[in-house]
Short mmCIF file of C-alpha atoms in Angstrom, two decimals:
data_model
loop_
_atom_site.label_atom_id
_atom_site.label_comp_id
_atom_site.label_asym_id
_atom_site.label_seq_id
_atom_site.Cartn_x
_atom_site.Cartn_y
_atom_site.Cartn_z
CA MET A 1 22.23 10.12 -9.28
CA THR A 2 18.95 9.43 -11.04
CA ARG A 3 18.38 5.73 -11.78
CA THR A 4 21.15 4.62 -9.46
CA PRO A 5 20.91 2.42 -6.34
CA VAL A 6 20.91 5.55 -4.14
CA ALA A 7 18.41 7.60 -6.16
CA GLU A 8 15.43 6.75 -3.92
CA ALA A 9 17.29 7.56 -0.69
CA LYS A 10 18.50 10.86 -2.14
CA ALA A 11 14.99 11.82 -3.27
CA LEU A 12 13.53 10.98 0.15
CA TYR A 13 16.19 13.10 1.86
CA GLU A 14 15.55 16.07 -0.42
CA ALA A 15 11.83 15.77 0.32
CA GLY A 16 12.56 16.07 4.05
CA ARG A 17 11.48 12.46 4.69
CA TYR A 18 14.54 11.76 6.79
CA ALA A 19 13.52 8.55 8.56
CA GLU A 20 12.56 6.94 5.25
CA ALA A 21 15.75 8.22 3.61
CA GLU A 22 17.84 6.73 6.41
CA ALA A 23 16.10 3.34 6.21
CA GLU A 24 16.45 3.19 2.42
CA ALA A 25 20.10 4.27 2.50
CA ARG A 26 21.04 1.76 5.19
CA ALA A 27 19.31 -1.00 3.22
CA VAL A 28 21.30 -0.08 0.11
CA ALA A 29 24.55 0.04 2.09
CA ARG A 30 23.90 -3.44 3.52
CA SER A 31 23.24 -4.82 0.03
CA ARG A 32 26.49 -3.58 -1.52
CA SER A 33 30.01 -4.95 -1.28
CA ARG A 34 32.64 -3.38 0.97
CA ASP A 35 34.35 -1.52 -1.90
CA ASP A 36 31.26 -0.49 -3.85
CA GLU A 37 30.99 3.27 -4.39
CA TYR A 38 27.19 3.27 -4.18
CA GLY A 39 27.44 1.55 -0.82
CA ALA A 40 29.74 4.35 0.33
CA VAL A 41 27.34 7.03 -0.92
CA ALA A 42 24.44 5.22 0.76
CA LEU A 43 26.27 5.43 4.09
CA PHE A 44 26.79 9.15 3.48
CA ILE A 45 23.05 9.67 2.90
CA ALA A 46 22.28 7.60 5.99
CA ALA A 47 24.62 9.81 8.02
CA ILE A 48 23.09 13.10 6.94
CA ALA A 49 19.55 11.74 7.31
CA THR A 50 20.33 10.47 10.82
CA GLY A 51 21.74 13.87 11.79
CA ALA A 52 18.66 15.57 10.38
CA GLN A 53 16.57 13.59 12.86
CA GLY A 54 18.62 14.95 15.76
CA ARG A 55 20.52 11.72 16.39
CA HIS A 56 23.85 13.45 16.14
CA THR A 57 25.95 10.83 17.92
CA GLU A 58 24.66 8.07 15.63
CA SER A 59 25.25 10.34 12.67
CA VAL A 60 28.94 10.73 13.56
CA VAL A 61 29.23 6.95 13.99
CA THR A 62 27.80 6.49 10.50
CA TYR A 63 30.12 9.12 9.06
CA ASP A 64 33.02 7.26 10.65
CA LYS A 65 31.92 4.11 8.80
CA ALA A 66 31.47 6.01 5.53
CA LEU A 67 34.83 7.81 5.58
CA PRO A 68 37.09 4.77 4.96
CA ALA A 69 34.63 3.58 2.31
CA PHE A 70 34.92 6.97 0.56
CA ARG A 71 38.69 6.85 0.74
CA ARG A 72 38.67 3.42 -0.90
CA ALA A 73 36.13 4.37 -3.55
CA PHE A 74 37.21 7.92 -4.41
CA GLY A 75 40.56 8.60 -2.76
CA ALA A 76 41.47 10.68 0.29
CA ASN A 77 41.87 13.93 -1.67
CA HIS A 78 38.70 13.69 -3.76
CA TRP A 79 36.28 16.53 -3.15
CA LEU A 80 33.50 14.08 -2.22
CA THR A 81 35.67 12.59 0.53
CA MET A 82 36.48 16.04 1.85
CA LYS A 83 32.81 17.04 1.62
CA LEU A 84 31.98 14.09 3.84
CA ARG A 85 34.62 15.29 6.33
CA SER A 86 33.13 18.79 6.29
CA ASP A 87 29.60 17.49 6.90
CA ARG A 88 30.84 15.21 9.67
CA ALA A 89 32.52 18.18 11.34
CA GLN A 90 29.22 20.02 11.48
CA GLN A 91 27.68 17.08 13.30
CA LEU A 92 30.50 17.40 15.83
CA ALA A 93 29.37 21.00 16.35
CA SER A 94 25.83 19.78 17.00
CA LEU A 95 27.29 17.66 19.81
CA GLY A 96 29.10 20.66 21.31
CA ARG A 97 32.50 19.41 20.12
CA TYR A 98 33.37 22.81 18.73
CA ALA A 99 37.17 22.64 18.89
CA GLU A 100 37.13 19.35 16.95
CA CYS A 101 34.76 20.86 14.40
CA GLU A 102 37.03 23.88 14.04
CA ALA A 103 40.17 21.77 13.52
CA GLU A 104 38.54 19.54 10.91
CA CYS A 105 37.02 22.45 8.98
CA VAL A 106 40.39 24.24 8.93
CA ALA A 107 41.99 21.07 7.56
CA VAL A 108 39.35 20.73 4.84
CA VAL A 109 39.65 24.41 3.84
CA GLU A 110 43.42 24.07 3.56
CA ALA A 111 43.15 20.89 1.48
CA ALA A 112 40.43 22.31 -0.78
CA SER A 113 42.42 25.50 -1.38
CA ARG A 114 45.07 23.39 -3.11
CA GLY A 115 42.50 22.17 -5.63
CA ALA A 116 40.73 23.89 -8.49
CA GLY A 117 37.29 24.05 -10.06
CA PRO A 118 33.76 24.75 -8.82
CA ASP A 119 33.54 21.61 -6.65
CA MET A 120 36.56 22.65 -4.60
CA ALA A 121 35.30 26.24 -4.37
CA ASN A 122 31.92 25.06 -3.07
CA LEU A 123 33.65 22.70 -0.66
CA THR A 124 35.77 25.56 0.68
CA ALA A 125 32.66 27.65 1.30
CA ALA A 126 30.89 24.74 3.04
CA ALA A 127 33.85 24.06 5.33
CA ARG A 128 34.14 27.76 6.12
CA ASN A 129 30.49 27.69 7.16
CA GLY A 130 31.25 24.94 9.66
CA LEU A 131 34.25 26.89 10.90
CA ILE A 132 32.15 30.05 11.34
CA PHE A 133 29.63 28.11 13.41
CA ALA A 134 32.38 26.64 15.59
CA LEU A 135 34.00 30.04 16.14
CA ASN A 136 30.67 31.60 17.12
CA ALA A 137 29.94 28.75 19.52
CA GLN A 138 33.28 29.39 21.23
CA GLY A 139 32.48 33.09 21.64
CA ARG A 140 34.97 34.19 18.95
CA HIS A 141 32.42 36.34 17.19
CA GLN A 142 34.76 38.87 15.60
CA GLU A 143 36.80 36.07 14.00
CA ALA A 144 33.58 34.50 12.78
CA GLU A 145 32.40 37.80 11.30
CA THR A 146 35.66 38.34 9.42
CA LEU A 147 35.59 34.83 8.00
CA ALA A 148 31.90 35.07 7.05
CA ARG A 149 32.45 38.32 5.16
CA GLU A 150 35.47 36.85 3.35
CA ALA A 151 33.50 33.73 2.43
CA LEU A 152 30.54 35.75 1.15
CA ALA A 153 32.85 37.92 -0.94
CA ALA A 154 34.30 34.78 -2.52
CA HIS A 155 30.92 33.04 -2.98
CA ARG A 156 28.41 35.37 -4.62
CA ALA A 157 25.90 32.88 -6.01
CA PRO A 158 22.39 33.28 -4.51
CA ASP A 159 22.28 29.68 -3.33
CA ARG A 160 22.04 27.66 -0.13
CA THR A 161 25.73 28.17 0.61
CA SER A 162 25.22 31.95 0.62
CA LEU A 163 22.20 31.44 2.86
CA VAL A 164 24.10 29.54 5.55
CA LEU A 165 27.01 31.99 5.36
CA ARG A 166 24.56 34.88 5.90
CA LEU A 167 23.10 33.06 8.88
CA GLY A 168 26.61 32.58 10.28
CA LEU A 169 27.29 36.28 9.81
CA ALA A 170 24.03 37.18 11.58
CA ARG A 171 25.00 34.87 14.45
CA SER A 172 28.39 36.58 14.77
CA LEU A 173 26.77 40.03 14.83
CA ASN A 174 24.22 38.97 17.44
CA GLY A 175 27.13 37.64 19.49
CA GLN A 176 28.69 41.11 19.41
CA ALA A 177 25.36 42.72 20.42
CA ARG A 178 25.16 44.41 17.00
CA HIS A 179 21.53 43.46 16.72
CA GLU A 180 20.43 45.98 14.05
CA ASP A 181 23.15 44.67 11.74
CA ALA A 182 22.20 41.09 12.61
CA LEU A 183 18.55 41.79 11.81
CA ALA A 184 19.53 43.18 8.41
CA GLU A 185 21.53 40.02 7.67
CA ALA A 186 18.61 37.87 8.81
CA HIS A 187 16.38 39.72 6.31
CA ARG A 188 18.91 39.04 3.54
CA ALA A 189 19.04 35.39 4.55
CA ASP A 190 15.24 35.24 4.42
CA GLU A 191 15.28 36.56 0.85
CA LEU A 192 17.78 33.89 -0.16
CA TYR A 193 15.80 31.17 1.61
CA SER A 194 12.53 32.20 -0.06
CA ALA A 195 14.16 32.01 -3.50
CA LEU A 196 15.50 28.48 -3.05
CA PRO A 197 13.71 25.44 -4.50
CA GLU A 198 11.71 23.58 -1.87
CA SER A 199 14.08 20.60 -2.03
CA GLN A 200 16.94 22.82 -0.84
CA ARG A 201 15.04 24.47 2.02
CA HIS A 202 14.55 21.45 4.27
CA PRO A 203 17.98 21.40 6.01
CA ASP A 204 17.60 25.03 7.13
CA LYS A 205 14.05 24.94 8.46
CA GLY A 206 13.72 27.33 11.40
CA ALA A 207 17.20 28.82 11.00
CA VAL A 208 16.09 32.15 9.52
CA GLU A 209 13.39 32.60 12.17
CA LEU A 210 15.95 31.83 14.86
CA ALA A 211 18.30 34.53 13.56
CA HIS A 212 15.42 37.03 13.46
CA ALA A 213 14.28 36.11 16.96
CA THR A 214 17.75 36.53 18.48
CA ALA A 215 18.23 39.95 16.88
CA LEU A 216 14.74 41.13 17.84
CA LEU A 217 15.24 40.07 21.43
CA GLY A 218 18.51 41.98 21.52
CA LEU A 219 16.60 45.04 20.32
CA GLN A 220 14.06 44.49 23.11
CA ARG A 221 11.28 43.84 20.61
CA THR A 222 10.18 40.97 22.78
CA PRO A 223 6.71 40.11 21.37
CA GLU A 224 8.12 39.94 17.83
CA ALA A 225 11.08 37.91 19.07
CA ARG A 226 8.79 35.40 20.73
CA ARG A 227 6.68 34.96 17.61
CA GLN A 228 9.79 34.27 15.55
CA ALA A 229 11.26 31.93 18.18
CA ALA A 230 7.99 30.01 18.40
CA ALA A 231 7.88 29.72 14.61
CA ALA A 232 11.48 28.47 14.61
CA HIS A 233 10.74 25.90 17.30
CA HIS A 234 7.64 24.63 15.51
CA ALA A 235 9.49 24.33 12.20
CA CYS A 236 12.40 22.49 13.81
CA LEU A 237 10.21 20.21 15.88
CA THR A 238 8.12 19.28 12.85
CA SER A 239 11.10 18.82 10.52
CA PHE A 240 13.84 17.40 12.75
CA GLY A 241 12.38 16.28 16.06
CA LEU A 242 12.84 17.15 19.71
CA GLU A 243 16.52 16.24 20.07
CA HIS A 244 17.90 18.12 17.08
CA SER A 245 20.39 20.80 18.09
CA ARG A 246 18.43 23.58 16.35
CA THR A 247 15.19 22.52 18.04
CA VAL A 248 17.00 22.65 21.38
CA GLU A 249 18.42 26.08 20.55
CA ALA A 250 14.97 27.40 19.65
CA GLN A 251 13.49 26.00 22.87
CA THR A 252 16.30 27.57 24.89
CA LEU A 253 15.62 30.94 23.26
CA LEU A 254 11.89 30.60 23.96
CA ASP A 255 12.61 29.82 27.61
CA ARG A 256 14.91 32.85 27.80
CA ILE A 257 12.24 35.11 26.29
CA ASP A 258 9.56 33.80 28.62
CA GLY A 259 11.95 34.30 31.53
CA THR A 260 12.43 37.95 30.65
CA ARG A 261 8.65 38.42 30.47
CA SER A 262 7.82 36.80 33.80
#
């Protein structure tokens, strides 16, 4: 998307400058006609940038505006349209609407499985990641583990998708009190994260530290757990703000750790 109307918004988002990315994307969307594909993509960037600032309700509202625009511009079955649905579902999870997230991710996985090519394969993995998160959040950790292992077996590239799948697997293992296994997965996720280009690291700031902290606390390695939880909270607060769901999760874990130490 270099030298397109959305290039600046995309670059700002990849640099972690979410407020500026949102403002630029919304300005582009306002300047384009109702059926313009760049206007649709601008709304998409505005939605993900809004979510990255912890304004999850507004993000879903923006996704809901972008979805009909994507259907007009690309078609309902285009992988970009389904990618938007997958990303929207993960904002639903950030709002605690886990059953809705699960249903939408299942629908996207089923639709993507009927397609072919690398775009559909990557879309399937992304939607499975949302489904894994939703299953974990509903306490269905064994289901989440099975799905995460299947997804990792199908997606072997050392990329961001593998990173988030590893983090989902670690979450499922922590949920089953298998903290040694979870810690090992958190280490693998850390290796993947460290190898990513900086532009791909921003959306997952604090996530690896959070996985480490949860596993370490389960192993009663409380001082180490607190250091990791504090690092996660600082990274999330700096990158996403106070209201972001991951910042809240890190703060909750810190409070839990401090409660066990008092």
